[in-house]
């Protein structure tokens, strides 16, 4: 026997003057193995074709679908409805990002800004000849870079961040992790002093209050606090020499 | 009405679109990229297993080169591909991957010394040399002679896409997301960009350009059970047909053997490449019985068919979601699973509650074939330009450039996305540098107005058909009748039913919001579904008319590959707006210019091929040329050039150096 579940969804269209923020309850029969991806699409297909939300890969890979599920920022596609014992699920859009409509927020725009701010690309002056053998990289170093490269820009660490809640300009764990990623990448010629210019202030590495809202919720289990501490130590050394 | 001008408009921000945009930007053009979603969320991010390039660094890749990669690709395609394109690809791939390494893609690297691998369920020791230490590593994938698939654990697509997207940011490429192309602007047979809908504000505007690239990915969502992301709906393929472009080989659809049941989320081929195996209801490893040589790592179409055959023999495992088989990677050991197949473990745990590293059958994952890749697509020339529409180009999965013919090899599609982005990007930039925008503002505005009136007419429609319902019906038809095994009667039904669904889709209405000036998911579905049904018809009709079996296209009523009648590419188009069926024509493949004339692909029984009348003569010519040049002391490059000359832009044709090359050859 399947049970009935209630999904309570925040609805609001900031572009429509007549729209008022409200929660709308949708009731449905729960299917075995039902995820919030399946449930929300069922709502759109059978109950409300105007409900906005974002899914792309529906497999926890692309970072599109983060939202606040019963108070916790998480990837909706990887959340099974069966884990909510009382059958009540409350969904809200993530704070800290521009609201597009209902559960859809503009994480893309924010991440773009972050990427430009930390100059999230390899800085290399080397002229390469790609017909020749590639530069060697220590296997363990490549693996380490990959570990930090796994961030999917879902925004959960930003939504869960206490620092960000009080400091609008904080670059977020995602931004600091990104800096750490390029710092250890042998292709990148930037020095610690260069990274200091980008994030060596209270909106960056010295802003983090170590509240752990990022690491506790990161769906990729990135070692965020550890990397932030590592970068902080590096950049303190730069600061000392200034 | 708003009109944006640029030199080059790139529609699609996956690997293909972004890579081409970088070329155009580096050539000094003013480029705009638009995408349905933030570009780093494009479906390319989902590729797990890797990219093929013949670097030949690791022990099991020794002796690899572009010739071997080329042969594997042509065989894999069941001789349906364009061999010149396959050459262009194989030659450029090593450069592409080395460049990506420099851009920061953290490819797994070779480690000197002994390591254990699982081959054929047995542990073996592989020894890597000191010289190879630190070079890019590769793993085994289906249908390849060498271990050629370069990877970053099982997050290859993600790392590649981030590498390329970050590079695009660094090059200051102008990227706009949540923007959808809904029609192309064509005047006098030349394409000048398109009409674009802003998915946040609902606003329609024109993006006018000298040259336009369509890199919108595949059409997997025509099927319900698919590994593809929800945005891979193929609606842009219809948009291209509506503007006078054509589609090639749409019936060539790949089904992957091992998506997990029931969600259809992919478990990469790397699972079997690394040594995992398929098992049946009795826990028996059945693939060696069917394919003694390649076993679990036979080509994808072959493994998918064998699995369904085995289920039909009563060896499937029962479940509420139908019968399935098992994929066992526990034999690789927990350490390997947790390091190299971590995303797989995460998927199995999150969606099925299974830890695949668990031993004694507990970790086996339920799998069954599902739609995975679109070999067919927007038909282009070798330069990427559409065959029937000047100024419009296509590359990546959305295109039928024709690298893959009737089956593409694992690891060749992220490769195609990048490599075709590089090559087509250069040809597109040439075009943009040498052309002008010859279209009046009034004409552009009339294009916008036409789309606006169309969308408004959908919103104004009182209660009509439901887009969701029609989409469901379409997907049911595609899953049931245009799947792995096909036959005439089912395909005839499919075409008839889809035609009926298409007619009904002219009457789709929107239940909820009637707003044209804000995000409106109801409206999104309404116009997309209508386009999707058209594309579904090109797949079903192409499959019905092709009375042979080739690669992934398997006709139960025509089991032979018929080179005599079917060594040709299916071309579908939409001649008139009010047509209810696509127009079908064909393009011949010329045996007399093939570097490798058609032959046995190496799977199943021999004698399942009807030869083309020119095949044997071409074989003779090829072997004569080869013998003569070898006798003259010519090298492999000269032989290749004599058999099938081809061109490449930039310096892509230069020889690829490998470990052990003297360096001055
Ligand atoms: C689960 C999975 C695993 C895979 N694993 C591998 C692998 O290991 N190796 C391999 O070689 N291949 C793999 N593939 C295939 C490979 O990932 C794709 O073929 C390739 O990434 C396609 O790249 P693309 O740039 O052509 O398209 P995509 O990455 O799909 O990008 C399409 C882009 O077009 C945009 N778009 C679409 N329509 C519109 C429109 N109308 N207007 C504006 N923008 C639009 C989208 O927003 C997106 O940015 C895998 C595929 C899947 C499904
Ligand atoms: S660091 Fe983790 S939580 Fe933050 S954006 Fe990246 S993946 Fe998401
Ligand atoms: S939809 Fe891609 S992570 Fe959820």
mmCIF file with all atom_site columns, C-alpha atoms in Angstrom, chain A residues 13 15-16 31-35 37-38 41 44-46 48-65 77-80 98-102 104-109 111-112 114-116 120-122 124-143 145-147 149-155 178 181-182 185 187-189 219-220, chain B residues 37-38 40-43 45-46 48 55 57 94-95 98-111 130-136 152-156 158-159 162 166-167 169-170 172 175 177-178 199-201 221 226-231 263-266 321 339-340 342-343 346-347 350-351 466 468 509-513 517-522 525 651 654-659:
data_model
loop_
_atom_site.group_PDB
_atom_site.id
_atom_site.type_symbol
_atom_site.label_atom_id
_atom_site.label_alt_id
_atom_site.label_comp_id
_atom_site.label_asym_id
_atom_site.label_entity_id
_atom_site.label_seq_id
_atom_site.pdbx_PDB_ins_code
_atom_site.Cartn_x
_atom_site.Cartn_y
_atom_site.Cartn_z
_atom_site.occupancy
_atom_site.B_iso_or_equiv
_atom_site.pdbx_formal_charge
_atom_site.auth_seq_id
_atom_site.auth_comp_id
_atom_site.auth_asym_id
_atom_site.auth_atom_id
_atom_site.pdbx_PDB_model_num
ATOM 1   C CA . UNK A 1 13  ? 6.518  35.204 -9.146  1.00 0.00 ? 13  UNK A CA 1
ATOM 2   C CA . UNK A 1 15  ? 7.791  39.667 -11.949 1.00 0.00 ? 15  UNK A CA 1
ATOM 3   C CA . UNK A 1 16  ? 4.031  39.458 -11.568 1.00 0.00 ? 16  UNK A CA 1
ATOM 4   C CA . UNK A 1 31  ? 5.386  5.729  -5.644  1.00 0.00 ? 31  UNK A CA 1
ATOM 5   C CA . UNK A 1 32  ? 8.135  3.320  -4.608  1.00 0.00 ? 32  UNK A CA 1
ATOM 6   C CA . UNK A 1 33  ? 11.574 4.901  -4.930  1.00 0.00 ? 33  UNK A CA 1
ATOM 7   C CA . UNK A 1 34  ? 10.009 8.330  -5.548  1.00 0.00 ? 34  UNK A CA 1
ATOM 8   C CA . UNK A 1 35  ? 12.455 11.238 -5.583  1.00 0.00 ? 35  UNK A CA 1
ATOM 9   C CA . UNK A 1 37  ? 12.364 15.064 -9.110  1.00 0.00 ? 37  UNK A CA 1
ATOM 10  C CA . UNK A 1 38  ? 9.609  12.574 -9.800  1.00 0.00 ? 38  UNK A CA 1
ATOM 11  C CA . UNK A 1 41  ? 7.177  16.651 -12.173 1.00 0.00 ? 41  UNK A CA 1
ATOM 12  C CA . UNK A 1 44  ? 3.528  19.876 -12.855 1.00 0.00 ? 44  UNK A CA 1
ATOM 13  C CA . UNK A 1 45  ? 1.978  17.227 -15.086 1.00 0.00 ? 45  UNK A CA 1
ATOM 14  C CA . UNK A 1 46  ? -1.195 16.601 -13.129 1.00 0.00 ? 46  UNK A CA 1
ATOM 15  C CA . UNK A 1 48  ? -0.155 22.673 -11.580 1.00 0.00 ? 48  UNK A CA 1
ATOM 16  C CA . UNK A 1 49  ? 1.581  23.195 -14.920 1.00 0.00 ? 49  UNK A CA 1
ATOM 17  C CA . UNK A 1 50  ? 2.792  26.628 -13.835 1.00 0.00 ? 50  UNK A CA 1
ATOM 18  C CA . UNK A 1 51  ? 5.107  25.440 -11.042 1.00 0.00 ? 51  UNK A CA 1
ATOM 19  C CA . UNK A 1 52  ? 8.728  26.513 -11.665 1.00 0.00 ? 52  UNK A CA 1
ATOM 20  C CA . UNK A 1 53  ? 11.725 24.437 -10.557 1.00 0.00 ? 53  UNK A CA 1
ATOM 21  C CA . UNK A 1 54  ? 15.048 23.413 -12.121 1.00 0.00 ? 54  UNK A CA 1
ATOM 22  C CA . UNK A 1 55  ? 16.229 19.923 -12.929 1.00 0.00 ? 55  UNK A CA 1
ATOM 23  C CA . UNK A 1 56  ? 18.679 18.951 -15.650 1.00 0.00 ? 56  UNK A CA 1
ATOM 24  C CA . UNK A 1 57  ? 20.564 15.692 -15.018 1.00 0.00 ? 57  UNK A CA 1
ATOM 25  C CA . UNK A 1 58  ? 18.235 14.356 -12.275 1.00 0.00 ? 58  UNK A CA 1
ATOM 26  C CA . UNK A 1 59  ? 21.230 12.298 -11.092 1.00 0.00 ? 59  UNK A CA 1
ATOM 27  C CA . UNK A 1 60  ? 23.058 14.534 -8.624  1.00 0.00 ? 60  UNK A CA 1
ATOM 28  C CA . UNK A 1 61  ? 25.664 15.550 -11.189 1.00 0.00 ? 61  UNK A CA 1
ATOM 29  C CA . UNK A 1 62  ? 24.800 18.980 -12.629 1.00 0.00 ? 62  UNK A CA 1
ATOM 30  C CA . UNK A 1 63  ? 23.977 21.024 -9.514  1.00 0.00 ? 63  UNK A CA 1
ATOM 31  C CA . UNK A 1 64  ? 20.734 22.530 -10.852 1.00 0.00 ? 64  UNK A CA 1
ATOM 32  C CA . UNK A 1 65  ? 18.173 21.428 -8.320  1.00 0.00 ? 65  UNK A CA 1
ATOM 33  C CA . UNK A 1 77  ? 16.815 15.063 -7.356  1.00 0.00 ? 77  UNK A CA 1
ATOM 34  C CA . UNK A 1 78  ? 18.740 12.944 -4.882  1.00 0.00 ? 78  UNK A CA 1
ATOM 35  C CA . UNK A 1 79  ? 16.150 13.277 -2.124  1.00 0.00 ? 79  UNK A CA 1
ATOM 36  C CA . UNK A 1 80  ? 13.763 10.348 -1.792  1.00 0.00 ? 80  UNK A CA 1
ATOM 37  C CA . UNK A 1 98  ? 17.979 35.934 -6.962  1.00 0.00 ? 98  UNK A CA 1
ATOM 38  C CA . UNK A 1 99  ? 14.531 34.358 -7.044  1.00 0.00 ? 99  UNK A CA 1
ATOM 39  C CA . UNK A 1 100 ? 13.326 33.566 -10.550 1.00 0.00 ? 100 UNK A CA 1
ATOM 40  C CA . UNK A 1 101 ? 10.001 32.023 -9.632  1.00 0.00 ? 101 UNK A CA 1
ATOM 41  C CA . UNK A 1 102 ? 8.726  29.511 -7.046  1.00 0.00 ? 102 UNK A CA 1
ATOM 42  C CA . UNK A 1 104 ? 13.804 28.373 -9.222  1.00 0.00 ? 104 UNK A CA 1
ATOM 43  C CA . UNK A 1 105 ? 16.713 30.612 -8.250  1.00 0.00 ? 105 UNK A CA 1
ATOM 44  C CA . UNK A 1 106 ? 19.487 32.118 -10.327 1.00 0.00 ? 106 UNK A CA 1
ATOM 45  C CA . UNK A 1 107 ? 22.491 30.172 -9.062  1.00 0.00 ? 107 UNK A CA 1
ATOM 46  C CA . UNK A 1 108 ? 24.016 30.350 -12.551 1.00 0.00 ? 108 UNK A CA 1
ATOM 47  C CA . UNK A 1 109 ? 24.331 34.110 -12.441 1.00 0.00 ? 109 UNK A CA 1
ATOM 48  C CA . UNK A 1 111 ? 28.348 31.352 -9.856  1.00 0.00 ? 111 UNK A CA 1
ATOM 49  C CA . UNK A 1 112 ? 29.332 33.248 -12.969 1.00 0.00 ? 112 UNK A CA 1
ATOM 50  C CA . UNK A 1 114 ? 32.037 34.176 -8.375  1.00 0.00 ? 114 UNK A CA 1
ATOM 51  C CA . UNK A 1 115 ? 34.020 32.540 -11.197 1.00 0.00 ? 115 UNK A CA 1
ATOM 52  C CA . UNK A 1 116 ? 34.981 35.899 -12.648 1.00 0.00 ? 116 UNK A CA 1
ATOM 53  C CA . UNK A 1 120 ? 38.430 30.690 -12.178 1.00 0.00 ? 120 UNK A CA 1
ATOM 54  C CA . UNK A 1 121 ? 40.640 29.671 -15.053 1.00 0.00 ? 121 UNK A CA 1
ATOM 55  C CA . UNK A 1 122 ? 44.221 28.545 -15.608 1.00 0.00 ? 122 UNK A CA 1
ATOM 56  C CA . UNK A 1 124 ? 49.456 30.325 -18.067 1.00 0.00 ? 124 UNK A CA 1
ATOM 57  C CA . UNK A 1 125 ? 51.830 32.234 -20.283 1.00 0.00 ? 125 UNK A CA 1
ATOM 58  C CA . UNK A 1 126 ? 53.309 29.075 -21.758 1.00 0.00 ? 126 UNK A CA 1
ATOM 59  C CA . UNK A 1 127 ? 53.038 28.600 -25.525 1.00 0.00 ? 127 UNK A CA 1
ATOM 60  C CA . UNK A 1 128 ? 52.171 24.939 -25.925 1.00 0.00 ? 128 UNK A CA 1
ATOM 61  C CA . UNK A 1 129 ? 52.752 22.707 -28.905 1.00 0.00 ? 129 UNK A CA 1
ATOM 62  C CA . UNK A 1 130 ? 49.952 20.179 -28.740 1.00 0.00 ? 130 UNK A CA 1
ATOM 63  C CA . UNK A 1 131 ? 51.556 17.866 -31.269 1.00 0.00 ? 131 UNK A CA 1
ATOM 64  C CA . UNK A 1 132 ? 54.148 17.068 -28.600 1.00 0.00 ? 132 UNK A CA 1
ATOM 65  C CA . UNK A 1 133 ? 53.871 14.994 -25.430 1.00 0.00 ? 133 UNK A CA 1
ATOM 66  C CA . UNK A 1 134 ? 51.886 16.683 -22.698 1.00 0.00 ? 134 UNK A CA 1
ATOM 67  C CA . UNK A 1 135 ? 53.660 18.025 -19.605 1.00 0.00 ? 135 UNK A CA 1
ATOM 68  C CA . UNK A 1 136 ? 53.962 15.407 -16.931 1.00 0.00 ? 136 UNK A CA 1
ATOM 69  C CA . UNK A 1 137 ? 51.911 15.731 -13.763 1.00 0.00 ? 137 UNK A CA 1
ATOM 70  C CA . UNK A 1 138 ? 52.411 13.647 -10.638 1.00 0.00 ? 138 UNK A CA 1
ATOM 71  C CA . UNK A 1 139 ? 49.462 11.202 -10.499 1.00 0.00 ? 139 UNK A CA 1
ATOM 72  C CA . UNK A 1 140 ? 48.709 12.124 -6.893  1.00 0.00 ? 140 UNK A CA 1
ATOM 73  C CA . UNK A 1 141 ? 48.669 15.818 -7.704  1.00 0.00 ? 141 UNK A CA 1
ATOM 74  C CA . UNK A 1 142 ? 46.252 15.251 -10.603 1.00 0.00 ? 142 UNK A CA 1
ATOM 75  C CA . UNK A 1 143 ? 44.057 13.251 -8.252  1.00 0.00 ? 143 UNK A CA 1
ATOM 76  C CA . UNK A 1 145 ? 43.148 18.660 -8.209  1.00 0.00 ? 145 UNK A CA 1
ATOM 77  C CA . UNK A 1 146 ? 40.326 16.420 -9.365  1.00 0.00 ? 146 UNK A CA 1
ATOM 78  C CA . UNK A 1 147 ? 39.080 16.085 -5.788  1.00 0.00 ? 147 UNK A CA 1
ATOM 79  C CA . UNK A 1 149 ? 37.421 20.108 -9.152  1.00 0.00 ? 149 UNK A CA 1
ATOM 80  C CA . UNK A 1 150 ? 34.376 18.002 -8.284  1.00 0.00 ? 150 UNK A CA 1
ATOM 81  C CA . UNK A 1 151 ? 32.346 21.009 -7.066  1.00 0.00 ? 151 UNK A CA 1
ATOM 82  C CA . UNK A 1 152 ? 29.110 21.259 -9.074  1.00 0.00 ? 152 UNK A CA 1
ATOM 83  C CA . UNK A 1 153 ? 28.314 24.909 -8.240  1.00 0.00 ? 153 UNK A CA 1
ATOM 84  C CA . UNK A 1 154 ? 25.020 23.877 -6.699  1.00 0.00 ? 154 UNK A CA 1
ATOM 85  C CA . UNK A 1 155 ? 25.066 26.779 -4.240  1.00 0.00 ? 155 UNK A CA 1
ATOM 86  C CA . UNK A 1 178 ? 37.926 27.179 -6.302  1.00 0.00 ? 178 UNK A CA 1
ATOM 87  C CA . UNK A 1 181 ? 41.845 24.160 -6.632  1.00 0.00 ? 181 UNK A CA 1
ATOM 88  C CA . UNK A 1 182 ? 43.865 26.489 -8.850  1.00 0.00 ? 182 UNK A CA 1
ATOM 89  C CA . UNK A 1 185 ? 47.135 23.030 -10.110 1.00 0.00 ? 185 UNK A CA 1
ATOM 90  C CA . UNK A 1 187 ? 49.353 24.438 -14.861 1.00 0.00 ? 187 UNK A CA 1
ATOM 91  C CA . UNK A 1 188 ? 48.448 27.646 -13.065 1.00 0.00 ? 188 UNK A CA 1
ATOM 92  C CA . UNK A 1 189 ? 51.284 30.155 -12.721 1.00 0.00 ? 189 UNK A CA 1
ATOM 93  C CA . UNK A 1 219 ? 26.591 17.012 -1.761  1.00 0.00 ? 219 UNK A CA 1
ATOM 94  C CA . UNK A 1 220 ? 30.052 16.244 -3.123  1.00 0.00 ? 220 UNK A CA 1
ATOM 95  C CA . UNK B 2 37  ? 20.620 26.412 -18.558 1.00 0.00 ? 37  UNK B CA 1
ATOM 96  C CA . UNK B 2 38  ? 23.809 27.754 -16.956 1.00 0.00 ? 38  UNK B CA 1
ATOM 97  C CA . UNK B 2 40  ? 28.192 24.262 -16.632 1.00 0.00 ? 40  UNK B CA 1
ATOM 98  C CA . UNK B 2 41  ? 24.919 22.375 -16.123 1.00 0.00 ? 41  UNK B CA 1
ATOM 99  C CA . UNK B 2 42  ? 24.771 21.253 -19.754 1.00 0.00 ? 42  UNK B CA 1
ATOM 100 C CA . UNK B 2 43  ? 24.402 17.574 -20.266 1.00 0.00 ? 43  UNK B CA 1
ATOM 101 C CA . UNK B 2 45  ? 28.653 17.323 -17.354 1.00 0.00 ? 45  UNK B CA 1
ATOM 102 C CA . UNK B 2 46  ? 27.043 13.902 -17.034 1.00 0.00 ? 46  UNK B CA 1
ATOM 103 C CA . UNK B 2 48  ? 31.315 9.696  -16.702 1.00 0.00 ? 48  UNK B CA 1
ATOM 104 C CA . UNK B 2 55  ? 48.006 8.948  -26.868 1.00 0.00 ? 55  UNK B CA 1
ATOM 105 C CA . UNK B 2 57  ? 50.984 6.331  -22.986 1.00 0.00 ? 57  UNK B CA 1
ATOM 106 C CA . UNK B 2 94  ? 45.314 13.742 -29.230 1.00 0.00 ? 94  UNK B CA 1
ATOM 107 C CA . UNK B 2 95  ? 45.880 17.481 -29.682 1.00 0.00 ? 95  UNK B CA 1
ATOM 108 C CA . UNK B 2 98  ? 46.657 17.679 -24.533 1.00 0.00 ? 98  UNK B CA 1
ATOM 109 C CA . UNK B 2 99  ? 45.230 21.144 -24.892 1.00 0.00 ? 99  UNK B CA 1
ATOM 110 C CA . UNK B 2 100 ? 42.539 20.375 -22.323 1.00 0.00 ? 100 UNK B CA 1
ATOM 111 C CA . UNK B 2 101 ? 45.254 19.194 -19.937 1.00 0.00 ? 101 UNK B CA 1
ATOM 112 C CA . UNK B 2 102 ? 46.912 22.565 -20.306 1.00 0.00 ? 102 UNK B CA 1
ATOM 113 C CA . UNK B 2 103 ? 43.566 24.243 -19.642 1.00 0.00 ? 103 UNK B CA 1
ATOM 114 C CA . UNK B 2 104 ? 43.379 22.430 -16.333 1.00 0.00 ? 104 UNK B CA 1
ATOM 115 C CA . UNK B 2 105 ? 41.428 19.229 -16.911 1.00 0.00 ? 105 UNK B CA 1
ATOM 116 C CA . UNK B 2 106 ? 42.993 16.957 -14.266 1.00 0.00 ? 106 UNK B CA 1
ATOM 117 C CA . UNK B 2 107 ? 43.309 13.801 -16.388 1.00 0.00 ? 107 UNK B CA 1
ATOM 118 C CA . UNK B 2 108 ? 44.294 10.728 -14.415 1.00 0.00 ? 108 UNK B CA 1
ATOM 119 C CA . UNK B 2 109 ? 47.996 10.109 -14.862 1.00 0.00 ? 109 UNK B CA 1
ATOM 120 C CA . UNK B 2 110 ? 50.101 6.983  -15.330 1.00 0.00 ? 110 UNK B CA 1
ATOM 121 C CA . UNK B 2 111 ? 51.915 5.808  -12.220 1.00 0.00 ? 111 UNK B CA 1
ATOM 122 C CA . UNK B 2 130 ? 59.292 5.164  -15.801 1.00 0.00 ? 130 UNK B CA 1
ATOM 123 C CA . UNK B 2 131 ? 59.043 7.077  -19.094 1.00 0.00 ? 131 UNK B CA 1
ATOM 124 C CA . UNK B 2 132 ? 55.255 6.997  -18.971 1.00 0.00 ? 132 UNK B CA 1
ATOM 125 C CA . UNK B 2 133 ? 55.016 8.154  -15.352 1.00 0.00 ? 133 UNK B CA 1
ATOM 126 C CA . UNK B 2 134 ? 52.992 11.360 -15.143 1.00 0.00 ? 134 UNK B CA 1
ATOM 127 C CA . UNK B 2 135 ? 51.591 11.196 -18.680 1.00 0.00 ? 135 UNK B CA 1
ATOM 128 C CA . UNK B 2 136 ? 47.853 10.923 -19.315 1.00 0.00 ? 136 UNK B CA 1
ATOM 129 C CA . UNK B 2 152 ? 39.210 11.792 -14.558 1.00 0.00 ? 152 UNK B CA 1
ATOM 130 C CA . UNK B 2 153 ? 37.872 9.005  -12.287 1.00 0.00 ? 153 UNK B CA 1
ATOM 131 C CA . UNK B 2 154 ? 34.188 8.847  -13.271 1.00 0.00 ? 154 UNK B CA 1
ATOM 132 C CA . UNK B 2 155 ? 33.707 12.593 -13.522 1.00 0.00 ? 155 UNK B CA 1
ATOM 133 C CA . UNK B 2 156 ? 35.239 13.113 -16.950 1.00 0.00 ? 156 UNK B CA 1
ATOM 134 C CA . UNK B 2 158 ? 32.225 17.375 -15.503 1.00 0.00 ? 158 UNK B CA 1
ATOM 135 C CA . UNK B 2 159 ? 35.957 18.095 -15.469 1.00 0.00 ? 159 UNK B CA 1
ATOM 136 C CA . UNK B 2 162 ? 34.388 23.001 -16.255 1.00 0.00 ? 162 UNK B CA 1
ATOM 137 C CA . UNK B 2 166 ? 36.331 28.297 -17.303 1.00 0.00 ? 166 UNK B CA 1
ATOM 138 C CA . UNK B 2 167 ? 38.539 28.843 -20.331 1.00 0.00 ? 167 UNK B CA 1
ATOM 139 C CA . UNK B 2 169 ? 35.227 32.876 -19.078 1.00 0.00 ? 169 UNK B CA 1
ATOM 140 C CA . UNK B 2 170 ? 38.940 33.615 -19.186 1.00 0.00 ? 170 UNK B CA 1
ATOM 141 C CA . UNK B 2 172 ? 35.754 36.767 -22.054 1.00 0.00 ? 172 UNK B CA 1
ATOM 142 C CA . UNK B 2 175 ? 27.523 33.822 -22.368 1.00 0.00 ? 175 UNK B CA 1
ATOM 143 C CA . UNK B 2 177 ? 21.928 31.428 -19.998 1.00 0.00 ? 177 UNK B CA 1
ATOM 144 C CA . UNK B 2 178 ? 18.217 30.664 -19.620 1.00 0.00 ? 178 UNK B CA 1
ATOM 145 C CA . UNK B 2 199 ? 13.146 31.890 -19.964 1.00 0.00 ? 199 UNK B CA 1
ATOM 146 C CA . UNK B 2 200 ? 13.090 34.255 -16.973 1.00 0.00 ? 200 UNK B CA 1
ATOM 147 C CA . UNK B 2 201 ? 11.276 37.268 -18.378 1.00 0.00 ? 201 UNK B CA 1
ATOM 148 C CA . UNK B 2 221 ? 13.994 12.530 -24.246 1.00 0.00 ? 221 UNK B CA 1
ATOM 149 C CA . UNK B 2 226 ? 16.767 7.347  -21.144 1.00 0.00 ? 226 UNK B CA 1
ATOM 150 C CA . UNK B 2 227 ? 20.050 8.274  -19.535 1.00 0.00 ? 227 UNK B CA 1
ATOM 151 C CA . UNK B 2 228 ? 19.762 11.786 -20.968 1.00 0.00 ? 228 UNK B CA 1
ATOM 152 C CA . UNK B 2 229 ? 19.081 14.957 -19.032 1.00 0.00 ? 229 UNK B CA 1
ATOM 153 C CA . UNK B 2 230 ? 15.600 16.427 -19.176 1.00 0.00 ? 230 UNK B CA 1
ATOM 154 C CA . UNK B 2 231 ? 16.736 19.216 -21.505 1.00 0.00 ? 231 UNK B CA 1
ATOM 155 C CA . UNK B 2 263 ? 15.551 5.664  -12.801 1.00 0.00 ? 263 UNK B CA 1
ATOM 156 C CA . UNK B 2 264 ? 17.514 5.140  -16.034 1.00 0.00 ? 264 UNK B CA 1
ATOM 157 C CA . UNK B 2 265 ? 20.541 6.933  -14.582 1.00 0.00 ? 265 UNK B CA 1
ATOM 158 C CA . UNK B 2 266 ? 23.670 5.735  -16.320 1.00 0.00 ? 266 UNK B CA 1
ATOM 159 C CA . UNK B 2 321 ? 9.689  -2.359 -12.805 1.00 0.00 ? 321 UNK B CA 1
ATOM 160 C CA . UNK B 2 339 ? 38.410 5.753  -5.817  1.00 0.00 ? 339 UNK B CA 1
ATOM 161 C CA . UNK B 2 340 ? 37.605 5.260  -9.497  1.00 0.00 ? 340 UNK B CA 1
ATOM 162 C CA . UNK B 2 342 ? 32.773 6.835  -6.697  1.00 0.00 ? 342 UNK B CA 1
ATOM 163 C CA . UNK B 2 343 ? 29.948 8.574  -8.531  1.00 0.00 ? 343 UNK B CA 1
ATOM 164 C CA . UNK B 2 346 ? 26.911 7.402  -4.949  1.00 0.00 ? 346 UNK B CA 1
ATOM 165 C CA . UNK B 2 347 ? 24.176 6.846  -7.558  1.00 0.00 ? 347 UNK B CA 1
ATOM 166 C CA . UNK B 2 350 ? 21.245 7.345  -3.262  1.00 0.00 ? 350 UNK B CA 1
ATOM 167 C CA . UNK B 2 351 ? 18.713 6.003  -5.711  1.00 0.00 ? 351 UNK B CA 1
ATOM 168 C CA . UNK B 2 466 ? -2.397 18.584 -22.674 1.00 0.00 ? 466 UNK B CA 1
ATOM 169 C CA . UNK B 2 468 ? 2.239  16.428 -20.864 1.00 0.00 ? 468 UNK B CA 1
ATOM 170 C CA . UNK B 2 509 ? -3.464 24.558 -24.606 1.00 0.00 ? 509 UNK B CA 1
ATOM 171 C CA . UNK B 2 510 ? -1.918 25.861 -21.412 1.00 0.00 ? 510 UNK B CA 1
ATOM 172 C CA . UNK B 2 511 ? -3.793 25.339 -18.147 1.00 0.00 ? 511 UNK B CA 1
ATOM 173 C CA . UNK B 2 512 ? -2.044 27.682 -15.765 1.00 0.00 ? 512 UNK B CA 1
ATOM 174 C CA . UNK B 2 513 ? -0.393 31.002 -16.433 1.00 0.00 ? 513 UNK B CA 1
ATOM 175 C CA . UNK B 2 517 ? 6.106  38.134 -19.953 1.00 0.00 ? 517 UNK B CA 1
ATOM 176 C CA . UNK B 2 518 ? 7.369  35.875 -17.195 1.00 0.00 ? 518 UNK B CA 1
ATOM 177 C CA . UNK B 2 519 ? 8.739  32.368 -16.643 1.00 0.00 ? 519 UNK B CA 1
ATOM 178 C CA . UNK B 2 520 ? 6.003  30.065 -17.870 1.00 0.00 ? 520 UNK B CA 1
ATOM 179 C CA . UNK B 2 521 ? 6.772  26.334 -17.672 1.00 0.00 ? 521 UNK B CA 1
ATOM 180 C CA . UNK B 2 522 ? 3.350  25.442 -19.072 1.00 0.00 ? 522 UNK B CA 1
ATOM 181 C CA . UNK B 2 525 ? 6.177  22.445 -22.668 1.00 0.00 ? 525 UNK B CA 1
ATOM 182 C CA . UNK B 2 651 ? 47.623 22.908 -37.535 1.00 0.00 ? 651 UNK B CA 1
ATOM 183 C CA . UNK B 2 654 ? 50.351 17.882 -38.043 1.00 0.00 ? 654 UNK B CA 1
ATOM 184 C CA . UNK B 2 655 ? 51.700 14.571 -36.800 1.00 0.00 ? 655 UNK B CA 1
ATOM 185 C CA . UNK B 2 656 ? 51.020 13.595 -33.226 1.00 0.00 ? 656 UNK B CA 1
ATOM 186 C CA . UNK B 2 657 ? 54.172 12.718 -31.324 1.00 0.00 ? 657 UNK B CA 1
ATOM 187 C CA . UNK B 2 658 ? 54.109 9.837  -28.887 1.00 0.00 ? 658 UNK B CA 1
ATOM 188 C CA . UNK B 2 659 ? 56.300 8.201  -26.301 1.00 0.00 ? 659 UNK B CA 1
#
